Coordinates of C-alpha atoms and ligand atoms in Angstrom, one line a residue:
X21 CA -85.8 -84.0 -119.3
X22 CA -83.3 -83.5 -121.6
X23 CA -79.7 -84.5 -120.7
X24 CA -79.4 -81.1 -120.5
X25 CA -81.0 -80.9 -117.5
X26 CA -78.8 -83.1 -115.5
X27 CA -76.9 -81.0 -113.2
X28 CA -73.4 -80.8 -113.4
X29 CA -70.7 -81.1 -110.4
X30 CA -68.4 -78.4 -109.7
X31 CA -65.2 -79.6 -108.9
X32 CA -61.8 -78.2 -109.4
X33 CA -62.3 -75.2 -111.5
X34 CA -64.4 -77.6 -113.5
X35 CA -68.2 -77.8 -114.2
X36 CA -68.5 -81.4 -114.4
X37 CA -70.9 -84.1 -115.5
X38 CA -72.1 -86.7 -112.6
X39 CA -71.3 -90.3 -112.7
X40 CA -75.1 -90.4 -110.5
X41 CA -77.3 -92.9 -111.2
X42 CA -80.0 -91.5 -109.9
X43 CA -82.0 -88.4 -110.4
X44 CA -83.9 -86.7 -108.5
X45 CA -86.3 -84.5 -109.7
X46 CA -86.6 -80.1 -109.1
X47 CA -89.8 -78.8 -109.2
X48 CA -91.3 -75.4 -109.9
X49 CA -93.6 -75.1 -106.7
X50 CA -96.0 -72.9 -108.0
X51 CA -97.1 -74.9 -111.3
X52 CA -95.5 -78.2 -110.4
X53 CA -93.3 -78.4 -112.7
X54 CA -89.9 -80.2 -113.4
X55 CA -87.6 -77.4 -114.2
X56 CA -84.4 -79.7 -113.8
X57 CA -83.0 -82.7 -111.9
X58 CA -80.4 -83.5 -108.9
X59 CA -78.1 -86.1 -109.6
X60 CA -77.7 -88.1 -106.9
X61 CA -73.9 -88.0 -107.2
X62 CA -71.3 -91.1 -105.6
X63 CA -69.1 -91.6 -102.8
X64 CA -66.3 -91.1 -105.0
X65 CA -67.2 -87.8 -106.8
X66 CA -67.3 -86.8 -102.6
X67 CA -63.4 -88.2 -103.0
X68 CA -62.4 -86.4 -105.4
X69 CA -63.8 -83.1 -104.6
X70 CA -62.1 -83.3 -101.4
X71 CA -59.2 -84.3 -103.2
X72 CA -59.0 -82.0 -105.3
X73 CA -59.5 -79.0 -102.0
X74 CA -56.8 -80.5 -100.5
X75 CA -54.7 -80.2 -103.5
X76 CA -55.9 -76.6 -103.2
X77 CA -55.2 -75.9 -99.6
X78 CA -51.7 -75.0 -99.4
X79 CA -51.3 -72.2 -101.8
X80 CA -55.0 -71.0 -100.8
X81 CA -53.8 -70.9 -97.3
X82 CA -50.6 -69.1 -98.0
X83 CA -52.5 -66.6 -99.8
X84 CA -52.3 -63.1 -97.4
X85 CA -55.7 -62.7 -95.8
X86 CA -56.0 -59.4 -97.5
X87 CA -56.0 -61.3 -101.5
X88 CA -58.7 -63.9 -100.2
X89 CA -60.9 -61.0 -99.1
X90 CA -60.3 -59.5 -102.4
X91 CA -62.1 -62.6 -104.2
X92 CA -65.1 -62.5 -101.8
X93 CA -65.1 -58.5 -102.8
X94 CA -65.6 -59.8 -106.5
X95 CA -68.4 -61.8 -105.1
X96 CA -69.8 -59.1 -104.0
X97 CA -70.2 -57.3 -107.0
X98 CA -71.7 -60.4 -108.5
X99 CA -74.1 -61.2 -106.2
X100 CA -75.4 -57.5 -106.3
X101 CA -74.9 -57.5 -110.7
X102 CA -77.4 -60.3 -110.0
X103 CA -79.6 -60.2 -107.2
X104 CA -82.8 -60.0 -109.3
X105 CA -81.5 -63.0 -111.4
X106 CA -81.4 -65.2 -108.3
X107 CA -84.3 -63.9 -106.5
X108 CA -85.9 -65.4 -109.6
X109 CA -84.1 -68.5 -109.9
X110 CA -84.7 -68.4 -105.5
X111 CA -88.3 -68.1 -106.3
X112 CA -89.0 -69.9 -109.3
X113 CA -86.6 -73.7 -107.6
X114 CA -88.0 -73.1 -104.1
X115 CA -91.6 -71.1 -104.0
X116 CA -91.3 -67.8 -101.2
X117 CA -92.7 -64.7 -103.6
X118 CA -89.6 -62.6 -105.0
X119 CA -89.9 -59.5 -102.8
X120 CA -88.9 -62.8 -100.1
X121 CA -86.2 -64.0 -102.3
X122 CA -84.6 -60.8 -103.0
X123 CA -84.5 -60.6 -99.2
X124 CA -82.9 -63.8 -98.7
X125 CA -80.1 -62.1 -101.2
X126 CA -80.0 -59.1 -99.6
X127 CA -79.1 -61.4 -96.7
X128 CA -76.4 -64.0 -98.3
X129 CA -74.6 -60.5 -99.4
X130 CA -74.4 -59.4 -96.3
X131 CA -72.9 -62.5 -95.7
X132 CA -70.1 -62.1 -98.1
X133 CA -69.4 -58.3 -96.8
X134 CA -68.7 -59.8 -93.3
X135 CA -65.9 -62.3 -94.6
X136 CA -64.6 -59.2 -96.1
X137 CA -64.0 -58.4 -93.1
X138 CA -61.1 -61.6 -92.3
X139 CA -58.2 -59.2 -92.4
X140 CA -58.7 -57.5 -89.4
X141 CA -60.9 -60.1 -87.8
X142 CA -58.4 -62.8 -88.4
X143 CA -55.7 -61.1 -86.3
X144 CA -54.2 -62.6 -83.2
X145 CA -52.3 -61.6 -80.2
X146 CA -49.6 -61.2 -77.9
X147 CA -47.7 -60.1 -75.2
X148 CA -43.8 -59.6 -75.2
X149 CA -41.6 -60.7 -71.9
X150 CA -44.0 -63.8 -70.2
X151 CA -41.0 -64.1 -69.2
X152 CA -37.8 -62.2 -69.4
X153 CA -36.6 -62.1 -73.0
X154 CA -39.6 -64.2 -73.6
X155 CA -42.3 -63.4 -76.2
X156 CA -45.6 -65.2 -77.0
X157 CA -47.7 -64.7 -80.5
X158 CA -51.2 -66.0 -80.9
X159 CA -52.4 -66.3 -84.5
X160 CA -55.1 -68.0 -86.5
X161 CA -54.8 -70.5 -89.3
X162 CA -57.1 -72.1 -91.3
X163 CA -57.6 -75.4 -90.7
X164 CA -58.1 -77.2 -94.1
X165 CA -61.0 -79.0 -96.0
X166 CA -64.4 -77.5 -94.8
X167 CA -67.6 -79.5 -95.7
X168 CA -72.0 -77.4 -95.6
X169 CA -74.8 -79.4 -96.3
X170 CA -77.9 -77.5 -97.2
X171 CA -81.8 -77.7 -96.3
X172 CA -84.2 -76.8 -98.6
X173 CA -86.0 -73.1 -97.3
X174 CA -83.3 -70.9 -98.2
X175 CA -81.2 -72.3 -101.8
X176 CA -79.2 -68.5 -102.0
X177 CA -78.6 -67.7 -98.5
X178 CA -77.9 -70.3 -96.0
X179 CA -75.1 -72.0 -97.9
X180 CA -73.1 -68.1 -97.9
X181 CA -73.4 -68.1 -93.7
X182 CA -71.1 -70.4 -94.7
X183 CA -69.3 -70.7 -98.2
X184 CA -67.2 -66.8 -97.5
X185 CA -66.5 -67.0 -94.0
X186 CA -64.8 -70.7 -94.4
X187 CA -62.8 -69.4 -97.3
X188 CA -61.6 -66.0 -96.7
X189 CA -59.9 -67.7 -93.2
X190 CA -57.8 -69.8 -95.8
X191 CA -59.9 -73.2 -95.7
X192 CA -60.9 -75.2 -99.0
X193 CA -64.9 -76.0 -99.4
X194 CA -67.0 -78.1 -100.4
X195 CA -70.6 -77.7 -101.0
X196 CA -74.1 -80.2 -100.8
X197 CA -76.7 -77.6 -101.6
X198 CA -80.0 -79.0 -100.8
X199 CA -81.6 -81.1 -103.7
X200 CA -85.0 -80.2 -104.0
X201 CA -83.4 -76.2 -104.4
X202 CA -80.2 -76.5 -106.4
X203 CA -80.7 -74.2 -109.0
X204 CA -78.9 -70.9 -106.8
X205 CA -76.4 -72.9 -105.8
X206 CA -75.8 -73.5 -109.5
X207 CA -75.7 -70.1 -110.6
X208 CA -73.7 -69.0 -107.4
X209 CA -71.3 -71.0 -108.0
X210 CA -70.8 -69.7 -112.0
X211 CA -70.7 -66.5 -110.6
X212 CA -67.9 -67.4 -108.7
X213 CA -66.0 -68.8 -110.8
X214 CA -65.3 -65.5 -111.5
X215 CA -63.8 -64.1 -109.2
X216 CA -60.3 -65.0 -109.2
X217 CA -60.6 -68.1 -106.8
X218 CA -57.9 -71.5 -107.7
X219 CA -59.1 -74.5 -108.7
X220 CA -60.1 -76.2 -105.8
X221 CA -60.9 -73.4 -103.2
X222 CA -64.5 -73.8 -103.5
X223 CA -66.3 -77.5 -104.9
X224 CA -69.7 -78.5 -105.4
X225 CA -71.0 -81.8 -105.4
X226 CA -75.0 -82.0 -106.1
X227 CA -76.7 -85.2 -103.9
X228 CA -78.6 -86.6 -101.2
X229 CA -78.1 -88.1 -98.0
X230 CA -75.3 -90.3 -99.7
X231 CA -73.3 -87.3 -100.4
X232 CA -74.0 -85.8 -96.4
X233 CA -72.6 -88.6 -94.6
X234 CA -70.1 -89.6 -97.2
X235 CA -68.8 -86.3 -96.0
X236 CA -69.4 -86.8 -92.3
X237 CA -66.8 -89.5 -92.7
X238 CA -64.4 -88.2 -95.0
X239 CA -61.5 -88.3 -92.8
X240 CA -59.5 -85.3 -95.5
X241 CA -62.5 -82.7 -94.1
X242 CA -61.8 -81.0 -90.6
X243 CA -65.1 -79.4 -90.2
X244 CA -68.9 -79.5 -91.6
X245 CA -71.4 -77.5 -91.0
X246 CA -75.4 -78.5 -91.0
X247 CA -78.8 -77.0 -91.6
X248 CA -81.9 -78.8 -91.4
X249 CA -84.3 -80.5 -89.3
X250 CA -83.4 -81.6 -85.6
X251 CA -83.5 -85.4 -86.4
X252 CA -81.0 -85.2 -88.8
X253 CA -78.9 -82.6 -87.2
X254 CA -78.5 -84.3 -84.0
X255 CA -77.6 -87.8 -86.8
X256 CA -75.3 -85.2 -89.0
X257 CA -73.7 -84.1 -85.8
X258 CA -73.4 -87.8 -84.5
X259 CA -71.2 -89.1 -87.3
X260 CA -69.0 -85.7 -88.0
X261 CA -67.7 -85.3 -84.6
X262 CA -67.5 -89.2 -84.4
X263 CA -65.4 -89.1 -87.3
X264 CA -63.2 -86.3 -84.8
X265 CA -64.4 -83.6 -86.9
X266 CA -65.6 -79.9 -85.6
X267 CA -69.3 -79.9 -86.3
X268 CA -71.8 -77.4 -86.0
X269 CA -75.6 -78.7 -86.4
X270 CA -78.8 -76.2 -87.2
X271 CA -82.1 -78.2 -86.7
X272 CA -85.8 -77.3 -86.5
X273 CA -87.8 -74.8 -84.9
X274 CA -91.3 -74.5 -83.1
X275 CA -91.4 -70.7 -82.4
X276 CA -93.1 -69.0 -79.7
X277 CA -94.7 -65.7 -80.2
X278 CA -96.2 -64.1 -76.5
X279 CA -98.3 -61.3 -77.2
X280 CA -98.9 -59.5 -73.8
X281 CA -102.3 -57.4 -73.2
X282 CA -100.4 -54.7 -72.6
X283 CA -99.2 -54.7 -76.4
X284 CA -100.2 -52.3 -79.0
X285 CA -102.0 -54.8 -82.1
X286 CA -101.9 -52.8 -84.5
X287 CA -98.7 -52.5 -84.7
X288 CA -97.8 -55.5 -83.2
X289 CA -100.5 -57.9 -85.6
X290 CA -98.8 -57.4 -89.0
X291 CA -95.5 -58.1 -88.0
X292 CA -96.8 -61.4 -86.5
X293 CA -99.1 -62.3 -89.3
X294 CA -95.7 -61.9 -91.3
X295 CA -93.5 -64.1 -89.2
X296 CA -96.3 -66.9 -89.6
X297 CA -96.7 -66.7 -93.1
X298 CA -94.1 -64.9 -94.9
X299 CA -91.6 -67.8 -97.0
X300 CA -95.6 -70.0 -96.4
X301 CA -94.1 -70.7 -92.9
X302 CA -91.1 -72.3 -94.1
X303 CA -88.5 -70.8 -92.2
X304 CA -86.8 -72.3 -89.1
X305 CA -87.3 -68.2 -87.3
X306 CA -91.5 -68.8 -88.4
X307 CA -93.6 -67.9 -85.9
X308 CA -95.1 -71.0 -85.3
X309 CA -97.4 -71.4 -82.0
X310 CA -99.0 -68.0 -80.9
X311 CA -99.8 -67.8 -76.7
X312 CA -101.3 -64.4 -76.3
X313 CA -101.7 -63.5 -72.3
X314 CA -105.3 -62.6 -70.6
X315 CA -107.1 -59.9 -72.3
X316 CA -104.9 -60.7 -75.4
X317 CA -106.5 -63.6 -76.8
X318 CA -109.6 -63.0 -78.4
X319 CA -108.6 -60.1 -80.5
X320 CA -104.9 -61.6 -81.3
X321 CA -106.6 -64.4 -82.6
X322 CA -109.7 -62.8 -84.7
X323 CA -106.8 -60.4 -86.0
X324 CA -104.2 -63.6 -86.9
X325 CA -107.6 -65.0 -88.5
X326 CA -108.4 -61.9 -90.6
X327 CA -105.2 -61.5 -91.5
X328 CA -104.4 -65.1 -92.5
X329 CA -107.8 -64.9 -95.3
X330 CA -107.2 -61.8 -96.5
X331 CA -103.1 -62.7 -97.9
X332 CA -103.0 -63.4 -102.1
X333 CA -101.6 -66.8 -102.2
X334 CA -100.3 -67.9 -105.6
X335 CA -97.4 -67.3 -107.6
X336 CA -93.8 -65.6 -106.3
X337 CA -93.4 -64.2 -109.5
X338 CA -96.8 -62.5 -110.0
X339 CA -97.0 -58.9 -108.3
X340 CA -99.2 -58.4 -105.4
X341 CA -98.8 -62.2 -104.2
X342 CA -98.4 -62.2 -100.6
X343 CA -98.0 -65.8 -99.9
X344 CA -96.2 -68.0 -102.8
X345 CA -96.7 -72.6 -102.0
X346 CA -94.5 -75.0 -100.4
X347 CA -91.6 -76.6 -101.7
X348 CA -93.5 -80.1 -103.0
X349 CA -96.2 -82.1 -103.3
X350 CA -94.9 -84.3 -100.8
X351 CA -94.4 -81.4 -98.1
X352 CA -97.9 -80.1 -98.9
X353 CA -99.2 -83.7 -97.8
X354 CA -97.1 -83.5 -95.1
X355 CA -98.8 -79.8 -93.7
X356 CA -102.2 -80.7 -94.7
X357 CA -101.8 -83.6 -92.8
X358 CA -101.5 -81.7 -89.3
X359 CA -104.1 -79.9 -90.1
X360 CA -105.6 -82.7 -90.1
X361 CA -104.6 -84.3 -87.1
X362 CA -105.4 -80.4 -85.5
X363 CA -108.9 -81.0 -86.1
X364 CA -109.3 -84.6 -84.8
X365 CA -107.0 -83.2 -81.7
X366 CA -109.7 -80.8 -80.8
X367 CA -108.6 -77.6 -82.2
X368 CA -110.8 -74.4 -82.9
X369 CA -110.2 -74.2 -86.6
X370 CA -110.4 -70.3 -87.1
X371 CA -109.4 -70.1 -90.4
X372 CA -109.8 -73.4 -92.5
X373 CA -107.0 -72.6 -95.9
X374 CA -108.7 -75.9 -97.0
X375 CA -111.6 -73.2 -98.5
X376 CA -109.3 -71.8 -99.9
X377 CA -109.9 -71.3 -103.2
X378 CA -105.9 -72.1 -104.3
X379 CA -104.3 -71.9 -108.2
X380 CA -105.0 -75.2 -109.8
X381 CA -101.7 -76.4 -110.1
X382 CA -98.7 -76.1 -107.6
X383 CA -98.5 -77.0 -104.4
X384 CA -99.9 -74.6 -102.7
X385 CA -101.4 -74.9 -98.7
X386 CA -104.2 -71.9 -97.1
X387 CA -102.9 -70.0 -94.3
X388 CA -104.7 -71.7 -91.3
X389 CA -105.1 -70.8 -88.0
X390 CA -106.2 -73.1 -85.1
X391 CA -107.3 -71.8 -81.6
X392 CA -107.5 -73.8 -78.2
X393 CA -104.4 -75.4 -79.3
X394 CA -102.4 -77.5 -76.5
X395 CA -99.1 -78.3 -76.4
X396 CA -99.7 -81.8 -76.1
X397 CA -101.9 -82.0 -79.7
X398 CA -99.4 -82.7 -82.5
X399 CA -99.7 -78.9 -83.7
X400 CA -98.5 -77.5 -80.8
X401 CA -95.5 -79.7 -80.6
X402 CA -94.4 -80.6 -83.6
X403 CA -92.2 -78.1 -86.7
X404 CA -95.4 -77.8 -89.4
X405 CA -93.0 -75.8 -91.5
X406 CA -96.0 -74.3 -93.2
X407 CA -98.5 -71.8 -93.5
X408 CA -100.4 -73.3 -89.9
X409 CA -100.6 -71.2 -87.3
X410 CA -102.0 -72.7 -83.1
X411 CA -103.1 -70.3 -80.6
X412 CA -102.1 -71.4 -76.8
X413 CA -104.1 -68.7 -74.7
X414 CA -102.5 -68.4 -71.2
X415 CA -103.1 -66.4 -68.3
X416 CA -99.5 -65.5 -67.0
X417 CA -95.6 -64.9 -68.8
X418 CA -94.8 -67.2 -66.5
X419 CA -97.2 -70.2 -67.9
X420 CA -96.1 -69.3 -72.0
X421 CA -92.2 -70.1 -70.1
X422 CA -93.7 -72.9 -68.6
X423 CA -94.4 -73.7 -72.2
X424 CA -91.7 -73.0 -74.2
X425 CA -89.2 -74.3 -71.5
X426 CA -90.6 -77.9 -72.0
X427 CA -90.7 -77.6 -76.0
X428 CA -87.2 -79.4 -76.7
X429 CA -87.3 -76.7 -79.5
X430 CA -85.5 -73.1 -78.8
X431 CA -84.8 -71.7 -81.8
X432 CA -85.8 -68.0 -81.8
X433 CA -88.9 -66.3 -79.9
X434 CA -90.6 -63.2 -80.4
X435 CA -93.2 -61.0 -76.9
X436 CA -94.8 -57.6 -77.9
X437 CA -95.5 -55.8 -75.1
X438 CA -95.2 -52.3 -74.6
X439 CA -93.8 -52.9 -70.9
X440 CA -90.1 -52.0 -70.6
X441 CA -90.0 -55.1 -67.6
X442 CA -91.4 -58.1 -69.0
X443 CA -89.7 -56.8 -72.7
X444 CA -86.2 -57.2 -70.1
X445 CA -87.6 -60.7 -68.4
X446 CA -88.2 -62.0 -71.0
X447 CA -85.0 -61.7 -73.1
X448 CA -83.4 -63.0 -70.1
X449 CA -85.3 -65.7 -69.3
X450 CA -85.5 -67.3 -72.8
X451 CA -83.4 -70.7 -73.4
X452 CA -84.8 -69.6 -77.2
X453 CA -81.5 -67.9 -78.3
X454 CA -83.0 -65.7 -80.6
X455 CA -85.1 -63.6 -78.8
X456 CA -87.4 -60.7 -80.9
X457 CA -88.5 -58.0 -78.9
X458 CA -92.0 -56.3 -81.3
X459 CA -90.0 -57.9 -83.2
X460 CA -91.6 -60.8 -85.4
X461 CA -89.0 -62.3 -87.3
X462 CA -85.8 -62.1 -84.6
X463 CA -82.8 -62.9 -87.3
X464 CA -79.3 -62.0 -86.6
X465 CA -77.4 -60.0 -89.4
X466 CA -75.1 -61.7 -90.2
X467 CA -72.1 -59.6 -88.2
X468 CA -74.7 -61.7 -84.9
X469 CA -74.3 -64.8 -84.0
X470 CA -77.1 -67.2 -85.5
X471 CA -77.9 -70.3 -83.9
X472 CA -80.4 -71.9 -81.4
X473 CA -80.5 -73.5 -78.5
X474 CA -81.3 -77.7 -77.4
X475 CA -82.6 -79.1 -79.5
X476 CA -82.6 -76.1 -82.5
X477 CA -78.1 -77.3 -82.1
X478 CA -75.7 -78.8 -81.9
X479 CA -72.2 -77.5 -80.9
X480 CA -70.6 -74.9 -79.5
X481 CA -69.9 -71.8 -81.9
X482 CA -72.7 -70.5 -83.9
X483 CA -72.9 -69.6 -87.5
X484 CA -71.7 -66.4 -89.0
X485 CA -70.4 -63.0 -87.5
X486 CA -67.3 -63.9 -85.0
X487 CA -68.2 -67.6 -84.7
X488 CA -67.7 -67.8 -87.9
X489 CA -64.1 -66.8 -87.4
X490 CA -63.3 -69.0 -84.4
X491 CA -65.1 -72.1 -85.8
X492 CA -63.5 -71.9 -89.0
X493 CA -60.1 -71.2 -87.6
X494 CA -57.2 -73.0 -84.9
X495 CA -55.2 -70.2 -82.9
X496 CA -51.4 -71.1 -82.5
X497 CA -49.3 -70.0 -80.0
X498 CA -45.7 -69.7 -81.3
X499 CA -42.9 -69.0 -77.5
X500 CA -39.8 -67.5 -78.3
X501 CA -36.5 -66.2 -77.1
X502 CA -33.8 -64.7 -79.3
X503 CA -31.0 -64.4 -77.8
Ligands
NAD628 P1 -83.5 -82.2 -94.0 O1 -82.8 -82.4 -92.3 O2 -84.6 -83.1 -94.8 O3 -82.2 -81.9 -95.3 C1 -81.0 -80.8 -94.7 C2 -80.0 -81.6 -96.0 O4 -79.3 -83.0 -95.1 C3 -80.5 -81.9 -97.3 O5 -78.9 -81.4 -97.6 C4 -80.0 -83.4 -97.4 O6 -79.9 -83.7 -98.5 C5 -79.6 -83.3 -96.0 N1 -79.7 -85.3 -95.8 C6 -81.6 -85.8 -95.4 N2 -81.3 -87.0 -94.4 C7 -80.2 -87.5 -93.9 C8 -79.6 -87.9 -93.8 N3 -79.9 -89.0 -93.2 N4 -77.9 -87.7 -93.2 C9 -77.4 -86.5 -93.9 N5 -77.6 -85.9 -94.3 C10 -79.2 -86.4 -94.8 O7 -84.2 -80.5 -93.7 P2 -85.3 -80.0 -95.2 O8 -86.8 -80.4 -95.3 O9 -84.3 -79.5 -96.5 O10 -84.7 -78.2 -94.4 C11 -85.9 -78.1 -93.3 C12 -85.1 -77.9 -92.3 O11 -84.6 -77.4 -92.1 C13 -86.5 -77.5 -91.6 O12 -86.6 -78.0 -89.7 C14 -86.3 -76.5 -90.8 O13 -86.3 -75.8 -89.3 C15 -85.0 -76.5 -90.6 N6 -84.0 -74.8 -90.8 C16 -83.0 -75.2 -89.9 C17 -82.6 -73.2 -89.6 C18 -82.0 -73.0 -88.7 O14 -80.9 -71.8 -88.8 N7 -81.8 -73.3 -87.0 C19 -82.1 -73.0 -90.6 C20 -83.0 -73.3 -91.8 C21 -84.0 -74.6 -91.9

């Protein structure tokens, strides 16, 4: 790799080469080729970024919210003008299809749009005469330097769950992209450079675990947002809160999809197949376990297997491709390991992705369906994060709830039914905090809260929507008497 393929950091309004001793290869997962190298930046570089953000904070804090919002309007325009370029970059470094990448960039833009509403969202409240001639005013103020640590599966979108909200609230910001997919954020920061933000308001430090830990520990950082696996989310939550920070940490998932006997399978099954196989199963909202109730079992299973076998798998940049590769050779080995374990544990393979003819290069996994999976099996219990579906037939909705309630993750869940009663009961009782009714992927839009429950989420305030304005501000009360 030429030196030019080594990605720089963005600190204090400048692109700065990293002093990292080590770099990680970034792959195009559809070809297996190395396309860039991520520096594993040092603690000193994290400290420089935090200092730049801290130096920019006093003036940015004083900048009127309406002017901060104008920078976000400019950012939105830049993103709109580069949707196609960004989508191609997402597909090139992550592997998902171009249509999926376009959708993810649109979702990122929606976050910026919601952040543009900051002048309304940041208003406080008050009451005159709380006692004779004494008034009370509540105002929202930014908290300081905020950081975010991102996962690999949505290179453009997930960091923008945080950056626009943090910045528009008057905070300054340090981002650590996933070391596996740093290119989309590199380009997004180039676009941000043109949006009128003063130097130091946004900073980017590439790296892995060490950079994430340094962000959790740094005394100059007031809040940390994290998205990734449950094990790391728990660590980051503990580490960041131990250091006195506000932390929201979104973890992994094992999402259950219930199909009632009264479901309209013609409508439901394409949505369900998309939930399991969209983005090659690398979505935190992806269906993972299908729980068909009673008589729904045989037909739902057979249709899912037929859908899996009919998917066109290939390079996501090519037209007609419906499913791309998984992100890395290591992740492919992990997913295929689950397929081996499923067979060894006695689940019944009804669509064997290993038998599919797949492109010779790249990190492809054939879409797979297991039937007769039990919650005790590793494929029924652990997050696979690949195109492997587990079908676990249940007698009734109560049995479905028993299985879901016993699982430590509770990110998203969906029911397919034509019964309003079953749908209402489902939405009411589900522990997961993103619930779909006849929806395959229950992804809240940017103006609603996003985040799971139990081991899928550590913290109080969720991501984007009104919660973001809560997370990125503090409330202050002024009590005044003018004699
Ligand atoms: P990951 O946990 O391996 O890594 C996430 C981030 O944490 C990366 O930036 C990585 O550099 C950093 N990191 C890794 N080890 C660390 C450590 N010990 N201490 C501090 N930081 C560390 O996750 P991933 O493989 O990149 O992403 C996939 C996971 O993310 C899946 O489990 C998926 O469900 C989850 N995810 C959850 C949501 C959600 O909304 N809940 C959204 C997207 C992805």
